[in-house]
Short mmCIF file of C-alpha atoms in Angstrom, two decimals:
data_model
loop_
_atom_site.label_atom_id
_atom_site.label_comp_id
_atom_site.label_asym_id
_atom_site.label_seq_id
_atom_site.Cartn_x
_atom_site.Cartn_y
_atom_site.Cartn_z
CA MET A 156 209.49 137.27 60.89
CA LEU A 157 205.58 136.81 60.43
CA HIS A 158 204.36 135.02 57.43
CA SER A 159 201.37 136.88 56.21
CA TRP A 160 199.75 138.35 52.99
CA GLN A 161 199.20 141.44 55.00
CA ASN A 162 203.08 142.09 54.53
CA VAL A 163 202.62 142.07 50.81
CA VAL A 164 199.66 144.40 50.93
CA ASN A 165 201.38 146.93 53.43
CA ALA A 166 204.55 146.94 51.20
CA ASN A 167 202.49 147.65 47.90
CA GLY A 168 203.84 144.29 46.75
CA VAL A 169 201.36 143.79 44.03
CA THR A 170 201.55 147.26 42.74
CA ILE A 171 205.29 147.13 42.65
CA SER A 172 205.20 143.90 40.82
CA LEU A 173 202.62 144.82 38.26
CA VAL A 174 204.12 148.11 37.53
CA GLY A 175 207.61 146.75 37.33
CA MET A 176 206.60 143.98 35.05
CA ALA A 177 204.75 146.59 32.91
CA ILE A 178 207.90 148.88 32.70
CA VAL A 179 210.19 145.92 31.77
CA PHE A 180 207.52 144.81 29.19
CA SER A 181 206.92 148.14 27.58
CA SER A 182 210.76 149.06 27.49
CA LEU A 183 211.62 145.88 25.73
CA ALA A 184 208.53 146.22 23.67
CA LEU A 185 209.64 149.67 22.72
CA ILE A 186 213.08 148.62 21.67
CA THR A 187 211.59 145.62 19.78
CA THR A 188 209.42 148.00 17.97
CA ILE A 189 212.38 150.44 17.18
CA ILE A 190 214.57 147.43 15.93
CA SER A 191 211.88 146.16 13.69
CA TRP A 192 211.62 149.52 11.92
CA THR A 193 215.49 150.01 11.69
CA PRO A 194 216.05 148.06 8.46
CA VAL A 195 213.34 150.39 6.79
CA LEU A 196 214.73 153.55 7.90
CA LEU A 197 218.30 152.25 7.09
CA LYS A 198 217.13 151.52 3.58
CA LEU A 199 216.27 155.19 3.01
CA VAL A 200 219.73 156.25 4.73
CA ASN A 201 221.50 153.76 2.61
CA ARG A 202 220.00 155.47 -0.64
CA VAL A 203 221.67 158.73 0.45
CA PHE A 204 224.81 157.30 2.31
CA PRO A 205 225.50 153.94 0.93
CA GLU A 206 226.94 151.57 3.30
CA ALA A 207 230.90 151.16 3.05
CA GLU A 208 231.90 147.59 3.62
CA ILE A 209 233.88 147.79 6.86
CA LYS A 210 234.33 144.05 7.88
CA GLN A 211 237.26 143.83 10.09
CA GLY A 212 238.85 140.78 11.83
CA GLU A 213 239.95 140.58 15.57
CA ASN A 214 243.43 141.53 14.88
CA GLY A 215 242.59 144.63 12.78
CA VAL A 216 243.09 142.37 9.52
CA LYS A 217 240.34 142.82 7.09
CA LYS A 218 237.96 139.80 6.91
CA VAL A 219 237.79 138.31 3.52
CA SER A 220 234.78 136.06 2.47
CA GLU A 221 235.16 132.39 1.42
CA THR A 222 233.90 133.57 -2.00
CA ASP A 223 236.83 136.01 -2.17
CA VAL A 224 239.24 133.40 -1.19
CA VAL A 225 238.04 130.68 -3.75
CA ALA A 226 238.24 133.45 -6.38
CA ALA A 227 241.81 134.39 -5.45
CA ILE A 228 242.93 130.78 -5.56
CA SER A 229 241.20 130.09 -8.80
CA ALA A 230 242.83 133.20 -10.30
CA VAL A 231 246.34 131.98 -8.97
CA LEU A 232 245.78 128.58 -10.40
CA CYS A 233 244.63 129.83 -13.66
CA HIS A 234 247.55 132.21 -13.97
CA THR A 235 249.98 129.34 -13.03
CA ALA A 236 248.28 127.06 -15.71
CA GLN A 237 248.53 129.83 -18.51
CA SER A 238 252.24 130.47 -17.34
CA THR A 239 252.88 126.75 -17.69
CA ASN A 240 251.13 126.32 -20.94
CA LYS A 241 253.38 129.25 -22.36
CA GLN A 242 256.53 127.62 -21.25
CA MET A 243 255.56 124.41 -22.63
CA MET B 496 254.89 125.93 77.48
CA ASP B 497 252.59 128.82 78.23
CA PHE B 498 254.05 130.52 74.99
CA PHE B 499 253.02 127.48 72.86
CA VAL B 500 249.55 127.46 74.51
CA ALA B 501 249.10 131.24 73.89
CA PHE B 502 250.12 130.84 70.36
CA PHE B 503 247.81 127.93 69.91
CA LYS B 504 244.95 130.11 70.87
CA THR B 505 245.70 132.45 68.02
CA THR B 506 245.83 129.58 65.28
CA GLY B 507 242.80 128.92 63.17
CA LEU B 508 242.73 125.54 64.25
CA TYR B 509 241.65 126.54 67.89
CA LEU B 510 239.15 129.38 66.67
CA MET B 511 237.54 127.33 64.28
CA THR B 512 233.78 126.93 64.57
CA PRO B 513 231.48 124.40 63.26
CA GLY B 514 230.01 126.91 61.03
CA ASN B 515 233.51 127.62 59.58
CA VAL B 516 234.25 124.15 58.81
CA ALA B 517 230.63 123.92 57.00
CA MET B 518 231.42 126.90 54.89
CA ILE B 519 234.82 125.51 54.17
CA VAL B 520 233.04 122.32 52.99
CA ILE B 521 230.78 124.23 50.97
CA GLY B 522 233.74 126.17 49.44
CA LEU B 523 235.37 122.86 48.31
CA ILE B 524 231.91 121.57 46.86
CA PHE B 525 232.07 124.93 44.85
CA ILE B 526 235.53 124.26 43.72
CA SER B 527 234.93 120.46 42.86
CA LEU B 528 231.86 121.50 40.98
CA ALA B 529 233.85 123.87 38.99
CA ILE B 530 236.94 121.48 38.29
CA ILE B 531 235.04 118.22 37.88
CA LYS B 532 231.59 119.25 36.64
CA HIS B 533 232.70 122.49 34.68
CA TYR B 534 229.68 124.26 36.21
CA GLU B 535 230.61 128.08 35.73
CA PRO B 536 234.28 127.61 36.69
CA LEU B 537 235.10 131.04 35.97
CA LEU B 538 232.85 131.99 38.98
CA LEU B 539 232.68 128.91 41.23
CA LEU B 540 236.35 128.46 41.63
CA PRO B 541 237.03 131.87 42.69
CA ILE B 542 234.00 131.91 44.92
CA GLY B 543 234.62 128.59 46.41
CA PHE B 544 238.27 129.59 47.17
CA GLY B 545 237.04 132.83 48.63
CA MET B 546 234.65 131.02 50.92
CA ILE B 547 237.69 129.07 52.26
CA VAL B 548 239.78 132.33 52.61
CA GLY B 549 236.80 134.06 54.42
CA ASN B 550 236.09 131.29 56.95
CA ILE B 551 239.66 130.77 58.23
CA PRO B 552 239.13 132.32 61.73
CA TYR B 553 241.60 134.93 63.22
CA VAL B 554 242.25 136.83 66.36
CA ALA B 555 239.88 139.91 66.78
CA GLY B 556 241.78 143.21 65.91
CA MET B 557 243.83 141.68 63.11
CA ASN B 558 241.72 143.19 60.26
CA LEU B 559 242.02 140.34 57.71
CA GLY B 560 238.36 139.78 56.53
CA VAL B 561 236.24 141.64 54.23
CA TYR B 562 234.17 143.34 56.82
CA ASP B 563 237.30 144.62 58.66
CA ALA B 564 237.65 148.33 57.69
CA THR B 565 241.51 148.46 57.14
CA SER B 566 242.07 144.99 55.72
CA VAL B 567 243.31 144.26 52.00
CA MET B 568 240.18 142.24 51.30
CA HIS B 569 237.96 145.02 52.44
CA TYR B 570 239.55 147.45 49.91
CA ILE B 571 239.06 144.87 47.23
CA TYR B 572 235.46 144.09 48.53
CA PHE B 573 234.77 147.93 48.19
CA GLY B 574 234.13 147.22 44.39
CA VAL B 575 231.35 144.81 45.24
CA SER B 576 229.88 146.95 48.30
CA GLN B 577 229.76 150.04 46.16
CA GLY B 578 228.46 148.41 43.10
CA ILE B 579 231.62 149.37 41.11
CA PHE B 580 232.27 145.77 39.58
CA PRO B 581 228.97 144.82 38.21
CA PRO B 582 229.01 147.77 35.47
CA LEU B 583 232.67 146.78 34.53
CA ILE B 584 231.42 143.43 33.94
CA PHE B 585 228.66 144.72 32.00
CA LEU B 586 231.14 146.69 29.94
CA GLY B 587 233.07 143.30 29.07
CA ILE B 588 229.72 141.46 28.40
CA GLY B 589 228.67 144.22 25.92
CA ALA B 590 232.08 143.96 24.19
CA MET B 591 231.65 140.32 23.78
CA THR B 592 227.82 139.89 22.90
CA ASP B 593 226.68 139.50 19.29
CA PHE B 594 223.25 140.83 19.12
CA SER B 595 222.77 139.88 15.51
CA THR B 596 220.25 137.12 16.18
CA MET B 597 218.02 139.46 18.33
CA LEU B 598 218.16 142.04 15.67
CA SER B 599 217.35 139.70 13.08
CA ASN B 600 214.24 138.57 14.98
CA PRO B 601 213.12 141.23 17.36
CA LYS B 602 210.16 139.66 18.61
CA LEU B 603 212.25 137.21 20.58
CA ILE B 604 213.20 140.05 22.70
CA LEU B 605 209.74 139.88 24.48
CA LEU B 606 210.72 136.25 25.96
CA GLY B 607 213.61 138.10 27.50
CA ALA B 608 210.98 140.49 29.11
CA ALA B 609 208.40 137.60 30.18
CA ALA B 610 211.08 135.62 31.92
CA GLN B 611 211.52 138.83 34.30
CA ILE B 612 208.15 137.66 35.97
CA GLY B 613 210.17 135.46 38.14
CA ILE B 614 211.94 138.70 39.77
CA PHE B 615 208.43 140.06 40.60
CA LEU B 616 206.64 137.14 41.85
CA THR B 617 209.59 136.16 43.99
CA LEU B 618 209.63 139.64 45.33
CA MET B 619 205.88 139.14 46.69
CA GLY B 620 207.01 135.76 48.04
CA ALA B 621 209.83 137.46 50.03
CA LEU B 622 207.31 140.26 51.16
CA TYR B 623 204.92 137.60 52.38
CA LEU B 624 207.75 135.83 54.47
CA GLY B 625 208.33 139.02 56.16
CA PHE B 626 211.29 140.58 54.45
CA THR B 627 211.22 144.45 54.10
CA PRO B 628 210.59 145.70 50.40
CA ALA B 629 214.35 146.65 49.99
CA GLU B 630 215.27 143.04 50.94
CA ALA B 631 212.54 141.47 48.89
CA SER B 632 213.70 143.43 45.79
CA SER B 633 217.29 142.03 46.35
CA ILE B 634 215.99 138.50 46.64
CA GLY B 635 213.66 138.83 43.75
CA ILE B 636 216.48 139.93 41.42
CA ILE B 637 218.05 136.56 41.89
CA GLY B 638 215.23 135.44 39.31
CA GLY B 639 217.05 137.57 36.75
CA ALA B 640 219.88 135.07 36.77
CA ASP B 641 222.37 137.89 36.47
CA GLY B 642 224.94 137.58 39.13
CA PRO B 643 226.35 141.42 38.41
CA THR B 644 222.68 142.76 38.55
CA ALA B 645 221.97 140.89 41.71
CA ILE B 646 225.11 142.43 43.34
CA PHE B 647 224.51 145.81 42.06
CA LEU B 648 220.87 146.00 43.25
CA THR B 649 221.73 144.56 46.77
CA SER B 650 224.66 146.63 47.23
CA LYS B 651 222.21 149.61 46.88
CA LEU B 652 219.22 148.22 48.84
CA ALA B 653 220.13 145.66 51.15
CA PRO B 654 224.01 145.38 51.58
CA HIS B 655 223.57 143.24 54.66
CA LEU B 656 222.28 140.42 52.41
CA LEU B 657 225.06 140.85 49.68
CA GLY B 658 226.83 137.56 50.60
CA ALA B 659 223.65 135.40 50.45
CA VAL B 660 222.40 136.96 47.33
CA ALA B 661 225.60 136.89 45.45
CA ILE B 662 226.35 133.28 46.37
CA ALA B 663 222.74 132.19 45.69
CA ALA B 664 222.55 134.00 42.24
CA TYR B 665 225.91 132.66 41.17
CA SER B 666 225.08 129.09 42.48
CA TYR B 667 221.90 128.90 40.56
CA MET B 668 223.40 130.36 37.35
CA ALA B 669 225.92 127.38 37.64
CA LEU B 670 223.04 125.13 38.23
CA VAL B 671 221.08 126.18 35.14
CA PRO B 672 221.45 122.90 33.47
CA VAL B 673 220.09 121.03 36.54
CA ILE B 674 217.28 123.60 37.42
CA GLN B 675 215.67 124.41 33.94
CA PRO B 676 215.25 121.13 32.19
CA PRO B 677 212.54 119.72 34.41
CA VAL B 678 210.56 122.91 34.06
CA MET B 679 211.32 122.82 30.30
CA TYR B 680 210.01 119.28 29.90
CA LEU B 681 206.90 119.95 32.20
CA LEU B 682 205.65 122.78 30.19
CA THR B 683 206.26 121.79 26.73
CA THR B 684 205.10 118.76 24.38
CA LYS B 685 207.21 116.90 22.36
CA LYS B 686 205.68 118.47 19.38
CA GLU B 687 206.54 121.82 20.54
CA ARG B 688 210.24 120.84 21.17
CA LEU B 689 210.55 119.43 17.72
CA ILE B 690 209.61 123.02 16.32
CA ARG B 691 212.25 124.25 13.84
CA MET B 692 212.75 127.93 13.47
CA LYS B 693 213.64 129.84 10.38
CA PRO B 694 217.47 130.75 10.07
CA PRO B 695 218.03 134.47 11.13
CA ARG B 696 218.39 137.00 8.41
CA VAL B 697 222.00 138.91 7.81
CA VAL B 698 222.10 142.04 9.77
CA SER B 699 223.74 145.19 8.46
CA GLN B 700 226.64 146.64 10.20
CA ARG B 701 224.61 149.81 10.42
CA GLU B 702 221.95 148.11 12.49
CA LYS B 703 224.53 146.70 14.77
CA ILE B 704 226.03 150.21 15.55
CA PHE B 705 222.53 151.77 15.56
CA PHE B 706 221.16 149.40 18.28
CA PRO B 707 223.40 149.89 21.39
CA ILE B 708 222.87 153.47 21.13
CA ILE B 709 219.07 153.50 20.61
CA ALA B 710 218.47 150.79 23.00
CA PHE B 711 220.41 152.58 25.59
CA VAL B 712 218.67 155.93 25.20
CA VAL B 713 215.21 154.03 25.42
CA SER B 714 216.03 152.07 28.63
CA ALA B 715 217.84 154.87 30.35
CA LEU B 716 215.11 157.27 29.52
CA ILE B 717 212.42 155.12 30.75
CA VAL B 718 214.17 153.79 33.76
CA PRO B 719 217.23 155.95 34.79
CA GLY B 720 218.15 153.63 37.54
CA SER B 721 219.45 151.05 34.80
CA LEU B 722 221.92 153.81 33.48
CA SER B 723 224.93 152.21 35.05
CA LEU B 724 224.45 148.61 33.95
CA THR B 725 222.70 149.21 30.61
CA GLY B 726 225.11 152.18 29.80
CA MET B 727 228.16 150.18 30.27
CA LEU B 728 226.51 147.07 28.52
CA PHE B 729 225.61 149.07 25.33
CA PHE B 730 228.89 151.25 25.43
CA GLY B 731 230.83 147.92 25.41
CA ASN B 732 228.93 146.65 22.32
CA LEU B 733 229.57 149.97 20.78
CA LEU B 734 233.12 149.55 21.28
CA LYS B 735 232.86 146.22 19.57
CA GLU B 736 230.47 147.00 16.64
CA SER B 737 232.06 150.40 15.70
CA PHE B 738 235.35 148.56 14.43
CA VAL B 739 237.28 151.53 15.23
CA THR B 740 238.03 151.08 18.78
CA GLU B 741 238.84 147.28 18.58
CA ARG B 742 241.69 147.73 21.06
CA LEU B 743 239.37 148.83 23.67
CA ALA B 744 236.71 146.22 23.06
CA GLN B 745 239.48 143.63 23.06
CA THR B 746 240.70 144.95 26.63
CA ALA B 747 236.99 145.07 27.96
CA ARG B 748 236.15 141.74 26.84
CA THR B 749 239.44 139.90 27.80
CA ALA B 750 241.79 141.33 30.39
CA MET B 751 239.30 143.75 32.17
CA ILE B 752 236.61 141.48 32.65
CA ASP B 753 238.78 138.51 33.75
CA ILE B 754 240.47 140.83 36.63
CA VAL B 755 237.24 142.04 37.65
CA THR B 756 235.63 138.64 37.74
CA ILE B 757 238.65 137.55 39.88
CA LEU B 758 238.15 140.20 42.32
CA LEU B 759 234.46 139.93 42.53
CA GLY B 760 234.26 136.18 42.86
CA LEU B 761 237.01 135.96 45.46
CA THR B 762 235.73 138.66 47.81
CA VAL B 763 232.09 137.65 47.25
CA GLY B 764 233.23 134.33 48.49
CA ALA B 765 235.17 135.70 51.29
CA SER B 766 232.18 137.54 52.27
CA THR B 767 230.39 134.32 53.47
CA GLN B 768 232.06 134.25 57.02
CA ALA B 769 229.82 131.76 58.92
CA GLN B 770 229.18 134.20 61.60
CA THR B 771 227.19 136.59 59.27
CA PHE B 772 226.26 133.91 56.51
CA LEU B 773 224.77 130.94 58.32
CA THR B 774 221.48 132.34 59.34
CA LYS B 775 217.80 131.68 58.84
CA GLN B 776 217.43 134.47 56.36
CA SER B 777 220.22 132.88 54.06
CA ILE B 778 218.35 129.62 53.84
CA LEU B 779 215.20 131.38 53.04
CA ILE B 780 217.02 133.47 50.25
CA PHE B 781 218.41 130.23 48.75
CA VAL B 782 214.84 128.61 48.67
CA LEU B 783 213.39 131.88 47.37
CA GLY B 784 216.24 132.09 44.71
CA ALA B 785 215.58 128.64 43.49
CA THR B 786 211.97 129.29 43.19
CA SER B 787 212.56 132.76 41.29
CA PHE B 788 214.65 130.88 38.70
CA ALA B 789 212.09 128.05 37.99
CA VAL B 790 209.19 130.82 37.88
CA ALA B 791 211.51 132.77 35.53
CA THR B 792 212.03 129.85 33.31
CA ALA B 793 208.33 128.97 33.14
CA GLY B 794 207.38 132.66 32.43
CA GLY B 795 209.54 132.55 29.27
CA ILE B 796 208.39 129.13 28.03
CA LEU B 797 204.71 130.13 28.58
CA PHE B 798 205.05 133.40 26.86
CA ALA B 799 206.56 131.75 23.83
CA LYS B 800 203.49 129.33 23.74
CA PHE B 801 201.33 132.42 24.05
CA MET B 802 203.18 134.15 21.07
CA ASN B 803 202.70 130.86 19.06
CA LEU B 804 198.82 131.55 19.25
CA PHE B 805 199.37 134.48 16.89
CA LEU B 806 202.46 133.62 14.92
CA LYS B 807 202.61 132.11 11.38
CA ASP B 808 206.28 131.11 11.98
CA LYS B 809 206.01 129.15 15.18
CA ILE B 810 208.63 129.73 18.00
CA ASN B 811 210.02 126.66 19.65
CA PRO B 812 209.01 127.32 23.33
CA LEU B 813 212.18 125.93 24.60
CA ILE B 814 214.13 129.13 23.55
CA GLY B 815 211.75 131.13 26.12
CA ALA B 816 213.79 129.40 28.91
CA ALA B 817 216.79 131.27 27.75
CA GLY B 818 214.94 134.60 28.65
CA VAL B 819 216.43 134.34 32.42
CA SER B 820 219.83 135.67 31.07
CA ALA B 821 222.53 133.47 32.50
CA VAL B 822 224.39 133.83 29.20
CA PRO B 823 225.12 131.69 27.37
CA ASP B 824 224.29 128.76 29.66
CA SER B 825 220.34 128.85 29.50
CA ALA B 826 220.60 129.22 25.71
CA ARG B 827 222.96 126.09 25.58
CA VAL B 828 220.37 124.13 27.71
CA ALA B 829 217.70 124.93 25.05
CA GLN B 830 219.91 123.81 22.40
CA LEU B 831 220.84 120.61 24.34
CA ILE B 832 217.01 119.75 25.00
CA GLY B 833 216.07 120.58 21.46
CA GLN B 834 218.73 118.31 20.09
CA LYS B 835 217.70 115.51 22.21
CA GLU B 836 214.35 115.60 20.36
CA ASP B 837 215.89 116.18 16.79
CA PRO B 838 219.74 116.21 16.60
CA HIS B 839 219.57 118.23 13.47
CA ASN B 840 217.58 121.27 15.28
CA HIS B 841 219.91 123.95 15.93
CA LEU B 842 218.27 126.34 18.57
CA LEU B 843 221.38 127.84 20.05
CA MET B 844 221.43 130.97 17.75
CA HIS B 845 217.71 131.65 18.26
CA ALA B 846 217.96 131.24 21.93
CA MET B 847 220.86 133.65 22.03
CA ALA B 848 218.06 136.41 21.42
CA PRO B 849 215.89 135.90 24.42
CA ASN B 850 219.20 135.32 26.30
CA VAL B 851 220.63 138.66 25.83
CA ALA B 852 217.20 140.51 25.99
CA GLY B 853 217.10 138.81 29.33
CA VAL B 854 220.26 140.58 30.41
CA VAL B 855 218.78 143.97 29.33
CA GLY B 856 215.43 143.14 31.15
CA SER B 857 216.89 142.33 34.22
CA ALA B 858 219.05 145.32 34.27
CA ILE B 859 215.87 147.41 33.71
CA ALA B 860 214.06 145.60 36.49
CA ALA B 861 216.98 146.35 38.73
CA GLY B 862 216.76 149.95 37.83
CA PHE B 863 213.05 149.94 38.39
CA LEU B 864 213.45 148.58 41.83
CA TRP B 865 216.15 150.81 42.63
CA SER B 866 214.29 153.77 41.66
CA PHE B 867 211.25 152.92 43.41
CA LEU B 868 212.68 151.93 46.63
CA VAL B 869 215.66 154.24 47.05
CA LYS B 870 215.70 156.50 50.01
#
């Protein structure tokens, strides 16, 4: 193997590198631009087709937010307290 | 007595060469690193054991190694040599990747693009050293820090370098916590390492579903060569985010990727038979691979600093280092170094954005090189 800059020139190394970098950059820049505009587009879509809540856990069980859990516990406690008061 | 002598001559003990011993020792080092240091154990352990398997010598004609046409190892290695395993691994990666942080701050994707400079500068370095364009591309892709992508491209362009490139790629992926920090400290100031970034916004489910489809269409239309890798990556992600194919996503990110990783790791390790692996070329590939990794890290960091010249909300340049793929290790390194300066600065979620963008970027780079150099 001969170490020479001529190898790079003969194989169009500089061109391949510059074009390759430009293509990677432009592809990801295009994806960036589209992602940046997606929320705006989806806002318009949501006006016509509102997004349904489809949160789902790994086991197919519906995920519940912490607020919902606290609300459920409070409701049970409140109900229990009311029942206890009535019995008393 | 002659019987025993004849038998002894067929044993591995008799046929063992110093090269085989050296490779077995390297295999043991890989296994030790996996078990003791926890460096990429899912990869280094199968590869390390495979290296031992591949370097047990046997009598010619027994057809036991990966390069013997009718051996069991050869049939398993078919998935590597024909580039079948990498897209399957990408399917699993897609099914386990959450692109939310990237979607919430899309400009961080550009860091994943900048880090790919390591691939192209190393390509030129390899050409300078006398490798052919196809070989140089396969060596350069090591800088993408993505084992499956490196294997995929090398299997298409320079199959004879597959063992060396795969081992170099996976070794350096495992050594991310060793290679990256010096470059990160060298190129950032303490003040920059202390930058705190705004927490990412909440991303809607529709955005998450929309992203894999549009990102695939864009990348595949521009670089059709990346179709197998990006197609499987985004398909896996759609399985995950659609919520209607949970079983398929679960299989892709667990059982399937595990099986493929075992088969790929073992056979890549077994492909490092001393007779074909211990060459001057392999040493050059290892040196170029390390350079490629360091340059890619520097590329991501320097581009983050460049972006900061124009941004109101500054980016912590440490996360630029995560643009080299190596999911999630390079993101973890950014987090660790950031926390050394400020224990309350959590960079991991931000670093995941360039990290996953790097995976897409290196797949696009591989697709481009394949399209350009295919015969």
